mmCIF file of N, CA, C and O in Angstrom:
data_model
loop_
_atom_site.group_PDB
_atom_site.id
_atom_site.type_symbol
_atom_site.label_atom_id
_atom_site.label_comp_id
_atom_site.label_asym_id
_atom_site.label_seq_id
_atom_site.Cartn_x
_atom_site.Cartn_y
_atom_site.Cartn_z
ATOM 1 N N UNK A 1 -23.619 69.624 196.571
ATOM 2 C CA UNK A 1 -24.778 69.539 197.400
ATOM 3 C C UNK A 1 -24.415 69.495 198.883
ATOM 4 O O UNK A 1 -25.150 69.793 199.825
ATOM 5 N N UNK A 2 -22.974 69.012 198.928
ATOM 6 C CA UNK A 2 -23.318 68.663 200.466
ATOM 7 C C UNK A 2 -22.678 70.215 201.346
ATOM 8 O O UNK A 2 -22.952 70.513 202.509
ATOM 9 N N UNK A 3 -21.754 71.043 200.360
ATOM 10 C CA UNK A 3 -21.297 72.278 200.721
ATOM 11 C C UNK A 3 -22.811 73.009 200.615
ATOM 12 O O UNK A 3 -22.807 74.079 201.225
ATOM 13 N N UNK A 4 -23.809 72.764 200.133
ATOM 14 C CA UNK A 4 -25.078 73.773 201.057
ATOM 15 C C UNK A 4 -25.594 73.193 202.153
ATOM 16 O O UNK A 4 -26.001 73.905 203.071
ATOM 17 N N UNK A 5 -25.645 72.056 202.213
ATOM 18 C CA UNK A 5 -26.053 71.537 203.471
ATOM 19 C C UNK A 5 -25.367 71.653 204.378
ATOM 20 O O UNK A 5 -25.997 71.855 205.415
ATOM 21 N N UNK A 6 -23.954 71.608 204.521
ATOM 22 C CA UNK A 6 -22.900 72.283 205.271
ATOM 23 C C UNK A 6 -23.035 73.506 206.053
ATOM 24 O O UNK A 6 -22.871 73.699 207.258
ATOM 25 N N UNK A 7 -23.508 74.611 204.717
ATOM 26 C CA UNK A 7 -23.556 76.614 204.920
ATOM 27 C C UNK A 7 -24.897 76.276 205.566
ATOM 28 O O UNK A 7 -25.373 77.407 205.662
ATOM 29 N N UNK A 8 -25.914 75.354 206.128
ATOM 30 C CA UNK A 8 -27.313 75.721 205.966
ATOM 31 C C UNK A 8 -26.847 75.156 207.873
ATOM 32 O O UNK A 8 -26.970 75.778 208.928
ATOM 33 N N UNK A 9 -26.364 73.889 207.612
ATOM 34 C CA UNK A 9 -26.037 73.812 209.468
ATOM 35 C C UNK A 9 -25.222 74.445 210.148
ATOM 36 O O UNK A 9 -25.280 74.278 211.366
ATOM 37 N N UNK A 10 -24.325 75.262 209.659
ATOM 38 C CA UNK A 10 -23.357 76.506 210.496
ATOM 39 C C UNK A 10 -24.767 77.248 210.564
ATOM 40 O O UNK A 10 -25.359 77.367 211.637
ATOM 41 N N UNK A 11 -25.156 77.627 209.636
ATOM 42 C CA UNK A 11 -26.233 78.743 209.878
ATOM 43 C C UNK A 11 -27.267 78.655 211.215
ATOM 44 O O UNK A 11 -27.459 79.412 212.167
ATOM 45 N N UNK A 12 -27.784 77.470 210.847
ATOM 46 C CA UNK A 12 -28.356 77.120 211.810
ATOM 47 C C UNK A 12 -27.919 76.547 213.201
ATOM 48 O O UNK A 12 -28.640 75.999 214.034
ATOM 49 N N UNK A 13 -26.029 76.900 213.287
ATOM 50 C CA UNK A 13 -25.913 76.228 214.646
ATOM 51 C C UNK A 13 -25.226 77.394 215.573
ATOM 52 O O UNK A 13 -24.659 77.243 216.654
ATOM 53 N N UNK A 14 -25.513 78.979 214.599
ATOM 54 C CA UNK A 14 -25.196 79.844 215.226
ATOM 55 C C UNK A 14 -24.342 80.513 215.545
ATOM 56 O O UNK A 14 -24.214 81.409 216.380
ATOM 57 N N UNK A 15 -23.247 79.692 214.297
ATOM 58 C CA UNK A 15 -21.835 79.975 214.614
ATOM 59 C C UNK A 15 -21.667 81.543 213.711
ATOM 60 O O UNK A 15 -20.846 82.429 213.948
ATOM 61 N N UNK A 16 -22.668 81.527 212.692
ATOM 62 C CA UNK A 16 -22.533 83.127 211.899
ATOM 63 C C UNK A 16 -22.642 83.820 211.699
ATOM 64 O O UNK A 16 -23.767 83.748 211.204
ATOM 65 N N UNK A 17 -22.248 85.119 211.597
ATOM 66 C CA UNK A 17 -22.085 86.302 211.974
ATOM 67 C C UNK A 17 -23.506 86.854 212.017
ATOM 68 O O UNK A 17 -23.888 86.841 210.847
ATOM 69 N N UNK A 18 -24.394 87.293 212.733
ATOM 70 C CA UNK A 18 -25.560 88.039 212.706
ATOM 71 C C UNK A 18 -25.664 89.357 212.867
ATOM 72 O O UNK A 18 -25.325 90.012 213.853
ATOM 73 N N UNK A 19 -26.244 89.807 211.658
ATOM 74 C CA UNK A 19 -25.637 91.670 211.533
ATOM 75 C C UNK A 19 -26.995 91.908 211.527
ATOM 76 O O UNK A 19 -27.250 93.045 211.131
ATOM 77 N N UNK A 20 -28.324 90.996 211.934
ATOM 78 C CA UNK A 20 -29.539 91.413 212.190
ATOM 79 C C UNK A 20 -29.274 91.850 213.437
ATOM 80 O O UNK A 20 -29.571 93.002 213.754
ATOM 81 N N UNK A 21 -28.519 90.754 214.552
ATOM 82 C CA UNK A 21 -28.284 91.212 216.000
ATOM 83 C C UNK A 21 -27.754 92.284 216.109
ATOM 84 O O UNK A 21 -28.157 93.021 217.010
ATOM 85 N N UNK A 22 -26.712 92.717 215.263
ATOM 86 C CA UNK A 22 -25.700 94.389 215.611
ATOM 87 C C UNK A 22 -26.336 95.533 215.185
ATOM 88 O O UNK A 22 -26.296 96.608 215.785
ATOM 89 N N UNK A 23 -27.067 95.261 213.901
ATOM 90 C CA UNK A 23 -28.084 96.509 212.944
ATOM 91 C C UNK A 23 -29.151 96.637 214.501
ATOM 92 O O UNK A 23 -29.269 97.799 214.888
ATOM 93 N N UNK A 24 -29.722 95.809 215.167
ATOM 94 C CA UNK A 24 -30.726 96.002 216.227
ATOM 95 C C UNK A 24 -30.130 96.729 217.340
ATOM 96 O O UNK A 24 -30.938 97.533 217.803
ATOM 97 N N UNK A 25 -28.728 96.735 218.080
ATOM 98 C CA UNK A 25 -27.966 96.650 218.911
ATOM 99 C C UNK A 25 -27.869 98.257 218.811
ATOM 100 O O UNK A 25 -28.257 99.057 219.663
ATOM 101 N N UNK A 26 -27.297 98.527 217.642
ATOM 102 C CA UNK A 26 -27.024 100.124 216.963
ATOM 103 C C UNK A 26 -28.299 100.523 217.023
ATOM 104 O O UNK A 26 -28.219 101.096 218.109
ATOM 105 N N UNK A 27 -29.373 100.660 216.710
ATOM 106 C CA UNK A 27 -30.224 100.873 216.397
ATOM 107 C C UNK A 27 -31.074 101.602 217.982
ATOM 108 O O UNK A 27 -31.664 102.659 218.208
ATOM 109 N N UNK A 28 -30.689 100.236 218.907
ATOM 110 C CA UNK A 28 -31.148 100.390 220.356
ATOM 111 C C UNK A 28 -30.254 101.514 220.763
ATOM 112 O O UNK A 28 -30.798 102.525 221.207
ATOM 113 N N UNK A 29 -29.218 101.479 220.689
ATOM 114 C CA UNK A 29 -28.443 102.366 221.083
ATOM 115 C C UNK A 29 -28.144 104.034 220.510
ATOM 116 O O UNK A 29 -27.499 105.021 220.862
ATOM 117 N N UNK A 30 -28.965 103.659 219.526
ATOM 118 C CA UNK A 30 -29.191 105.345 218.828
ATOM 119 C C UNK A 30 -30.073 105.867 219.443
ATOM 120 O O UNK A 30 -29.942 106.904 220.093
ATOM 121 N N UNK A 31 -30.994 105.282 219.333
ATOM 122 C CA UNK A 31 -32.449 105.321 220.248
ATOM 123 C C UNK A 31 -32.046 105.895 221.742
ATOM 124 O O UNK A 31 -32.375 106.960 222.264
ATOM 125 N N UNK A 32 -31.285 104.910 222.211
ATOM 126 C CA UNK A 32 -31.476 105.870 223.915
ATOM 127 C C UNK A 32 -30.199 106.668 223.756
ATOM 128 O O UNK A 32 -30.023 106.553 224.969
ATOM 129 N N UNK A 33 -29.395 107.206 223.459
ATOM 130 C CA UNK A 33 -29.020 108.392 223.135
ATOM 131 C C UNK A 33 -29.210 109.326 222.483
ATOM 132 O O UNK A 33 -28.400 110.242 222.625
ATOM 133 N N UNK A 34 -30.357 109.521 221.480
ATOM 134 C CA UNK A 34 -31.026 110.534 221.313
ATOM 135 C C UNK A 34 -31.925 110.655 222.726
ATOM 136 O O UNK A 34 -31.673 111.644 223.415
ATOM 137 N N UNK A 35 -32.596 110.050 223.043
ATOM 138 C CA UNK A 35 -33.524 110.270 224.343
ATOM 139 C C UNK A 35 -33.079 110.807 225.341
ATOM 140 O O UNK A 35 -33.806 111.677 225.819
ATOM 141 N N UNK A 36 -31.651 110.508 226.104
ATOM 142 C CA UNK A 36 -30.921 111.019 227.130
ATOM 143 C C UNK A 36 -30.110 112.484 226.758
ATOM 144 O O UNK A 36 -29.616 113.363 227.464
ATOM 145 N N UNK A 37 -30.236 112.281 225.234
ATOM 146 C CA UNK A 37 -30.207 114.036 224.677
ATOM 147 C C UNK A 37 -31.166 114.637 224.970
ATOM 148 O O UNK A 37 -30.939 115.702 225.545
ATOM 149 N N UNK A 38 -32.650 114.264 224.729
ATOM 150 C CA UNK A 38 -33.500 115.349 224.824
ATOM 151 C C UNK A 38 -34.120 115.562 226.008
ATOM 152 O O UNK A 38 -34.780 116.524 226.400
ATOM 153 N N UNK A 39 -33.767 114.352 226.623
ATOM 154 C CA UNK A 39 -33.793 114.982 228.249
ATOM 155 C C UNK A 39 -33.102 115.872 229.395
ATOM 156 O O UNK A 39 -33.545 116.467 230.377
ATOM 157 N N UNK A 40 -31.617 115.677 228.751
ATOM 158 C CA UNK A 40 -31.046 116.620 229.420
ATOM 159 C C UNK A 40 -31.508 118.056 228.633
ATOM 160 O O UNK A 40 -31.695 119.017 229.380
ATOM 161 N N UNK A 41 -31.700 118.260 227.217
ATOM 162 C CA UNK A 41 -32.056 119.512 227.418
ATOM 163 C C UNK A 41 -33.347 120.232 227.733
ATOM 164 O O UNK A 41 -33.562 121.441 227.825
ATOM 165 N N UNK A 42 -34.459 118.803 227.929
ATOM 166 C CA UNK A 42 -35.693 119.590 228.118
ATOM 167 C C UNK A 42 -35.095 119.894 230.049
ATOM 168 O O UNK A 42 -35.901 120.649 230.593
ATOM 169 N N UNK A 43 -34.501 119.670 230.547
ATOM 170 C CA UNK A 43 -34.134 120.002 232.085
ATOM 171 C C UNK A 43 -33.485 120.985 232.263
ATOM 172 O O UNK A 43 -33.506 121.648 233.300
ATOM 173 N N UNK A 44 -32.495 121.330 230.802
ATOM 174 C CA UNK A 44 -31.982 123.150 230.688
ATOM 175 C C UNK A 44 -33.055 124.044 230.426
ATOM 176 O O UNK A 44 -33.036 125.164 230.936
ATOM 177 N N UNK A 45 -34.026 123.668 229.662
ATOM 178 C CA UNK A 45 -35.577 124.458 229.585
ATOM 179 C C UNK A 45 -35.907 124.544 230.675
ATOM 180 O O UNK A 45 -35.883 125.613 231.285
ATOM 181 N N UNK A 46 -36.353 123.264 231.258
ATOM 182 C CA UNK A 46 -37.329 123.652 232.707
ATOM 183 C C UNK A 46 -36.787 124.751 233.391
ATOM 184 O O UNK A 46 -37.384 125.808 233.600
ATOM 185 N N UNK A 47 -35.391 124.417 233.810
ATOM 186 C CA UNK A 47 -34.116 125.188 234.525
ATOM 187 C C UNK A 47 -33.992 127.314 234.121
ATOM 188 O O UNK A 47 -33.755 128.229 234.910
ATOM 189 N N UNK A 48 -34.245 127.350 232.778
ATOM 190 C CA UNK A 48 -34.775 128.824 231.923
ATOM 191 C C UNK A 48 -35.514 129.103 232.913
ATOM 192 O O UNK A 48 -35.173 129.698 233.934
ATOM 193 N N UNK A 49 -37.204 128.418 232.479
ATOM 194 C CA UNK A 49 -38.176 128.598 232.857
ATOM 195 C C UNK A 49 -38.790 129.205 233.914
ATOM 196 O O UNK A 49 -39.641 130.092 233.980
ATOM 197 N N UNK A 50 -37.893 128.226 235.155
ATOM 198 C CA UNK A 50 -37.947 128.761 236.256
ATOM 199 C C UNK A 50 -37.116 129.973 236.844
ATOM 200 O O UNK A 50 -37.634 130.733 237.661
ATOM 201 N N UNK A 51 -35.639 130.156 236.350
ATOM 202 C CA UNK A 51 -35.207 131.571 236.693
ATOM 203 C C UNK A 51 -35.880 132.496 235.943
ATOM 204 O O UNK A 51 -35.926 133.643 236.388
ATOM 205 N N UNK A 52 -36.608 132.153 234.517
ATOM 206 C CA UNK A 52 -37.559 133.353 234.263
ATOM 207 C C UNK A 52 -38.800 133.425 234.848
ATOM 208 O O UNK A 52 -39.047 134.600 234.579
ATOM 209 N N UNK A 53 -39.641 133.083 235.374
ATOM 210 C CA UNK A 53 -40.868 133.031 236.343
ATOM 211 C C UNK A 53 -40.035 134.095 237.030
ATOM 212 O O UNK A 53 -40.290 135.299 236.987
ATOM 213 N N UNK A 54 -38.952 133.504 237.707
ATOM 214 C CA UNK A 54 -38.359 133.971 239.284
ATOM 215 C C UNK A 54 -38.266 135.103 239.135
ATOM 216 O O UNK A 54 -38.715 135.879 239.979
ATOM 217 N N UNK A 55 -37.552 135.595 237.829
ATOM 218 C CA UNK A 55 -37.498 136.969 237.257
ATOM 219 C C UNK A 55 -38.708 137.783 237.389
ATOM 220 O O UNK A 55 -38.826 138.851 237.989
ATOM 221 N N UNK A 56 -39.437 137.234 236.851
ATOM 222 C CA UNK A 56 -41.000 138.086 236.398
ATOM 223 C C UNK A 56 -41.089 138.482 237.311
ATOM 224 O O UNK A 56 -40.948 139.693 237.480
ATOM 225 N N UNK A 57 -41.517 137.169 238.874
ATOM 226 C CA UNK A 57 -42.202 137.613 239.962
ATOM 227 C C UNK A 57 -41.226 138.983 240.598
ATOM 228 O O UNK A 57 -41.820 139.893 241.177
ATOM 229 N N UNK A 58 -39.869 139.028 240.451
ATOM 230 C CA UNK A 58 -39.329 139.985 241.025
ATOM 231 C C UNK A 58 -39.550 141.537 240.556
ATOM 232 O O UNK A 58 -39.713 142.526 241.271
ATOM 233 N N UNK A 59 -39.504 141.437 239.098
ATOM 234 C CA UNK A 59 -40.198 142.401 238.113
ATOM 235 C C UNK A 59 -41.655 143.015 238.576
ATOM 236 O O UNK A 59 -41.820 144.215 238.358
ATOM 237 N N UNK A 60 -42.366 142.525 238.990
ATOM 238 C CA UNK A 60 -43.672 142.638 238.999
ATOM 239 C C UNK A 60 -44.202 142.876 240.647
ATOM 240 O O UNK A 60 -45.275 143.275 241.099
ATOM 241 N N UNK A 61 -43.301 142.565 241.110
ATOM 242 C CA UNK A 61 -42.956 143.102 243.222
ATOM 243 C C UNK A 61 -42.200 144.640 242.617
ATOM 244 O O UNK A 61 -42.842 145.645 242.922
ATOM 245 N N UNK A 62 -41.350 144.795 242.079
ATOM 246 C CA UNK A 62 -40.737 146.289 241.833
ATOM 247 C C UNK A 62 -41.544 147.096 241.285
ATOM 248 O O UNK A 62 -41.503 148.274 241.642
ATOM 249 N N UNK A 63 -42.460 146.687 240.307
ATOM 250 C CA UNK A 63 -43.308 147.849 239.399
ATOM 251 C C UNK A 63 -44.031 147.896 240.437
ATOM 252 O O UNK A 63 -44.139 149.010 240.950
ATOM 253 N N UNK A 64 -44.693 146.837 241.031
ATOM 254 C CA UNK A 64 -45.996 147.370 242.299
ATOM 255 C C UNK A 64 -45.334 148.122 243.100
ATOM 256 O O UNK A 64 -46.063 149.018 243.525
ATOM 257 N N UNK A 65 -44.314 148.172 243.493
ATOM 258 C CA UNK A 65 -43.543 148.916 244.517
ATOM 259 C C UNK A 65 -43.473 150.393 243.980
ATOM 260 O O UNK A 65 -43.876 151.404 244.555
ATOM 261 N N UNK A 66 -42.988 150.311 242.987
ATOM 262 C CA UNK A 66 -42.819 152.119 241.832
ATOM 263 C C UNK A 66 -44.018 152.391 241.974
ATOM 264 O O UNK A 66 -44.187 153.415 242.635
ATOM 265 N N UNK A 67 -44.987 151.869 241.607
ATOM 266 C CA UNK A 67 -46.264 152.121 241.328
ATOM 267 C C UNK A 67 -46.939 153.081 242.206
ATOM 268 O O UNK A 67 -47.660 154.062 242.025
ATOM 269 N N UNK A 68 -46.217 152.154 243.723
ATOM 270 C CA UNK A 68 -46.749 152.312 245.167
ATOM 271 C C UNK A 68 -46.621 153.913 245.047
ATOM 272 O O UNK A 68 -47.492 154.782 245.024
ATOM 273 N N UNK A 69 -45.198 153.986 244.978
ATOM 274 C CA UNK A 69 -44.300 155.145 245.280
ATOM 275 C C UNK A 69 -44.499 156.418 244.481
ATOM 276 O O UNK A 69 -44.014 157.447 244.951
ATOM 277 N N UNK A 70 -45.127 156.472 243.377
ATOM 278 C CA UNK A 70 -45.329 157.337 242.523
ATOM 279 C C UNK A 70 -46.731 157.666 243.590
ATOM 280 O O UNK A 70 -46.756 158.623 244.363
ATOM 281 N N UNK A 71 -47.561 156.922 243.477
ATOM 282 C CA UNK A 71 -48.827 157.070 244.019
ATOM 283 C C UNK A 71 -48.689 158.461 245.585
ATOM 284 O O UNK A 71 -49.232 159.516 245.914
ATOM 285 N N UNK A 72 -47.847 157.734 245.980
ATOM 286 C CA UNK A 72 -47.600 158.216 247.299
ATOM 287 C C UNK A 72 -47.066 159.730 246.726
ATOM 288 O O UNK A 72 -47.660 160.711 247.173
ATOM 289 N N UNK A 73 -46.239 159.894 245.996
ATOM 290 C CA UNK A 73 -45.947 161.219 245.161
ATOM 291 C C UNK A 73 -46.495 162.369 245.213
ATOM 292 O O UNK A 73 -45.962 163.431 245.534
ATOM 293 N N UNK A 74 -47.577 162.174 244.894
ATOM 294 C CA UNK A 74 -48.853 162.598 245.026
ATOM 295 C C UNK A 74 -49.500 163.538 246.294
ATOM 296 O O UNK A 74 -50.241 164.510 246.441
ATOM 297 N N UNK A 75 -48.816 162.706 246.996
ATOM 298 C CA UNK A 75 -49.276 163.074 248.401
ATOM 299 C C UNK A 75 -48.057 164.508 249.260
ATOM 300 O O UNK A 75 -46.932 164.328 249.726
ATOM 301 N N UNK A 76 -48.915 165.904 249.178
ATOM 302 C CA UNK A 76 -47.988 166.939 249.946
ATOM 303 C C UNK A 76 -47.141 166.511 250.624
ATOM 304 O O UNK A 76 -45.944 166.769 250.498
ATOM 305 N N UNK A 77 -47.933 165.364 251.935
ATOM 306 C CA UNK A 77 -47.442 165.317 253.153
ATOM 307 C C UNK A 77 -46.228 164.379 253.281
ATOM 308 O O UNK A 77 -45.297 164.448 254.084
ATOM 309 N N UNK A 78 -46.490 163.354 252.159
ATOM 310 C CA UNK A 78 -45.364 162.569 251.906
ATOM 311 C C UNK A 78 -44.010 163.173 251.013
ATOM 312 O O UNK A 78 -42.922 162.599 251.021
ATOM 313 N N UNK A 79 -44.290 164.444 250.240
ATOM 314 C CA UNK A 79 -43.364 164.746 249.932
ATOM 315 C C UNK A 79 -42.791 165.914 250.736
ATOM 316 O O UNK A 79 -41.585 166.132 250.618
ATOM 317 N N UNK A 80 -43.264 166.413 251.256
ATOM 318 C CA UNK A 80 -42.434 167.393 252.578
ATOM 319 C C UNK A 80 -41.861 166.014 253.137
ATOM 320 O O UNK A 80 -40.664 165.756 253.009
ATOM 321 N N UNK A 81 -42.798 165.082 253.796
ATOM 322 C CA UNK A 81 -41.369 164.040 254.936
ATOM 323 C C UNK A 81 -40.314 163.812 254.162
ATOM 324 O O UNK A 81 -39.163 163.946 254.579
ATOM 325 N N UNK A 82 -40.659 163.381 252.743
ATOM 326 C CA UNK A 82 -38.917 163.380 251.872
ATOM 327 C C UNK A 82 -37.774 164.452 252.245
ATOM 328 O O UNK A 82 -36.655 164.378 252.753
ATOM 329 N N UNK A 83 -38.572 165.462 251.759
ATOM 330 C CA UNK A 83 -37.669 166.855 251.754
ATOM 331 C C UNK A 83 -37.344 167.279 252.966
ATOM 332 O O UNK A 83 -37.044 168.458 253.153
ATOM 333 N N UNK A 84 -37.358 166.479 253.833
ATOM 334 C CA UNK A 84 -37.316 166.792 255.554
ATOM 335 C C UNK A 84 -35.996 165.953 255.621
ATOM 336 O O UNK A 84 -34.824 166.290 255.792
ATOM 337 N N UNK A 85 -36.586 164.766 255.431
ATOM 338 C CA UNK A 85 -35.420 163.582 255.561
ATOM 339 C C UNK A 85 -34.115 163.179 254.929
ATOM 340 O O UNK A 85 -32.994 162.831 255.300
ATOM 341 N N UNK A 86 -34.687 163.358 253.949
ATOM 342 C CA UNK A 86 -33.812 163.113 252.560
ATOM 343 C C UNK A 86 -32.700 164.171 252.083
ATOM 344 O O UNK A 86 -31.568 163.938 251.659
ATOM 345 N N UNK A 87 -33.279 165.268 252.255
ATOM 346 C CA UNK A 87 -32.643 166.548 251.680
ATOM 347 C C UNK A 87 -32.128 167.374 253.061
ATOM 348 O O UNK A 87 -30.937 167.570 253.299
ATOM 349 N N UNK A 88 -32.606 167.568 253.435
ATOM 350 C CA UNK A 88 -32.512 168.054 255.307
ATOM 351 C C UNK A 88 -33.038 169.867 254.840
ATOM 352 O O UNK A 88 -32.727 170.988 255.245
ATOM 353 N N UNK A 89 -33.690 169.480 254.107
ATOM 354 C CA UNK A 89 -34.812 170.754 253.814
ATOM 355 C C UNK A 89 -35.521 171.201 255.086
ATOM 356 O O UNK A 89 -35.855 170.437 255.992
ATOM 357 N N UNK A 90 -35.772 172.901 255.055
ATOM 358 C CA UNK A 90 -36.851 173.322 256.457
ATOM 359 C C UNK A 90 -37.644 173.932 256.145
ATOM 360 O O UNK A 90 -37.418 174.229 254.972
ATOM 361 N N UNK A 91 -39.053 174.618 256.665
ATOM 362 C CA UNK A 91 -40.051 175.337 256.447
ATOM 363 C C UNK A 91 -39.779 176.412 256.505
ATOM 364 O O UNK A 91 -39.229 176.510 257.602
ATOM 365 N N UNK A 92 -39.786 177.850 255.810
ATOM 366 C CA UNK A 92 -39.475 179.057 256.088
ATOM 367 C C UNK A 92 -39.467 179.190 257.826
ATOM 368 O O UNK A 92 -40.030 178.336 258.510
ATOM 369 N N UNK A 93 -38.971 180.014 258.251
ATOM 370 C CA UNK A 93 -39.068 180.029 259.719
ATOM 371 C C UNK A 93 -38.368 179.129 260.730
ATOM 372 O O UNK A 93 -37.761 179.596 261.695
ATOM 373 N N UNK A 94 -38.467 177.850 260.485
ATOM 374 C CA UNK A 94 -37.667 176.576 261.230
ATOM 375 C C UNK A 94 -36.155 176.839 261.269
ATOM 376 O O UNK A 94 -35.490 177.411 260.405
ATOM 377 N N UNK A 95 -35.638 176.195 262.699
ATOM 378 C CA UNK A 95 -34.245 176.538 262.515
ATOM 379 C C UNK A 95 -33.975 174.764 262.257
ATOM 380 O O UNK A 95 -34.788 174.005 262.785
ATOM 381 N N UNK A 96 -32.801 174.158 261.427
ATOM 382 C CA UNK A 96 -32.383 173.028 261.435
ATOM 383 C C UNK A 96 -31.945 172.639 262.563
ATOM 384 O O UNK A 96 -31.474 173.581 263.201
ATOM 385 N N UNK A 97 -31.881 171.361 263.247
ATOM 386 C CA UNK A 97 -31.056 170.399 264.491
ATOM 387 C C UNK A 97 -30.133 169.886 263.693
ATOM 388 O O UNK A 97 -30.485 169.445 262.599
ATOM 389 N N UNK A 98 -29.197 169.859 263.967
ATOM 390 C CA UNK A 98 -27.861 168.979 263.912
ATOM 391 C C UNK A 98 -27.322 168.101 264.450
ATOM 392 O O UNK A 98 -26.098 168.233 264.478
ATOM 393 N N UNK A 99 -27.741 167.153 264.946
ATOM 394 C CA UNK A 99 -26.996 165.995 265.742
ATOM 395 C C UNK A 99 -26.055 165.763 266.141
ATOM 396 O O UNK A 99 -25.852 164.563 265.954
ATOM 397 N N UNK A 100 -25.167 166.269 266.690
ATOM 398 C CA UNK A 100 -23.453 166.376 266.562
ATOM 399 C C UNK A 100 -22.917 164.893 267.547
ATOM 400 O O UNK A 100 -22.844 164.907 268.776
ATOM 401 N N UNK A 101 -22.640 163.877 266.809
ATOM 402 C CA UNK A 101 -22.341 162.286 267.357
ATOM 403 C C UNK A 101 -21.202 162.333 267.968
ATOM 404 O O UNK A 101 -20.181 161.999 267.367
ATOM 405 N N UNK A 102 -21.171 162.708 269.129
ATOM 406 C CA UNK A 102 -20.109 162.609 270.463
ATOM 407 C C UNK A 102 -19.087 161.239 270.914
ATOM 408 O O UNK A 102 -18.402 161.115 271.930
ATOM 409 N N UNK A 103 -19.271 160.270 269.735
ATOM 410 C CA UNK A 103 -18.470 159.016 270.586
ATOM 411 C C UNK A 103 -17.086 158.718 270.702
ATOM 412 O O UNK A 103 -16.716 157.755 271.373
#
């Protein structure tokens, strides 16, 4: 009798091992390391996210730009200034200038 009364005042004086305290401890600690997992990768998402936006918007400035440019296509007067500029094309009759850079 008196060896339970013994095991019952260690128990109660704190001296023994508490694997409620460590099972909680682990437990806490699983907990915020899963969390600081899924935060760093929801911040590689955000991080996607935004170089793909960035993408789009650049995507979508170029097609309006093609778009522009085809449009303009269209246009005689804009495609003679090409073929003027670009090509160093002339009108039947025209003689070409040559620039000859003297420096």
């Amino acid at each position: 009798m008196e060896d339970k009364a013994r095991e019952k005042a260690k128990a109660r004086s704190g001296r023994g091992f508490n694997w409620f305290a460590i099972l909680l401890a682990a437990i806490v600690a699983y907990g915020g390391w899963i969390l600081a997992d899924q935060q760093m990768t929801l911040g590689a998402l955000d991080d996607d996210m935004t170089a793909a936006r960035e993408r789009l918007q650049a995507a979508r400035t170029e097609n309006q730009q093609l778009q522009d440019e085809n449009a303009r296509l269209h246009d005689d007067a804009y495609i003679e200034k090409l073929a003027r500029e670009d090509l160093g094309m002339t009108c039947k009759g025209e003689m070409p200038y040559i620039y000859a850079d003297n420096k």
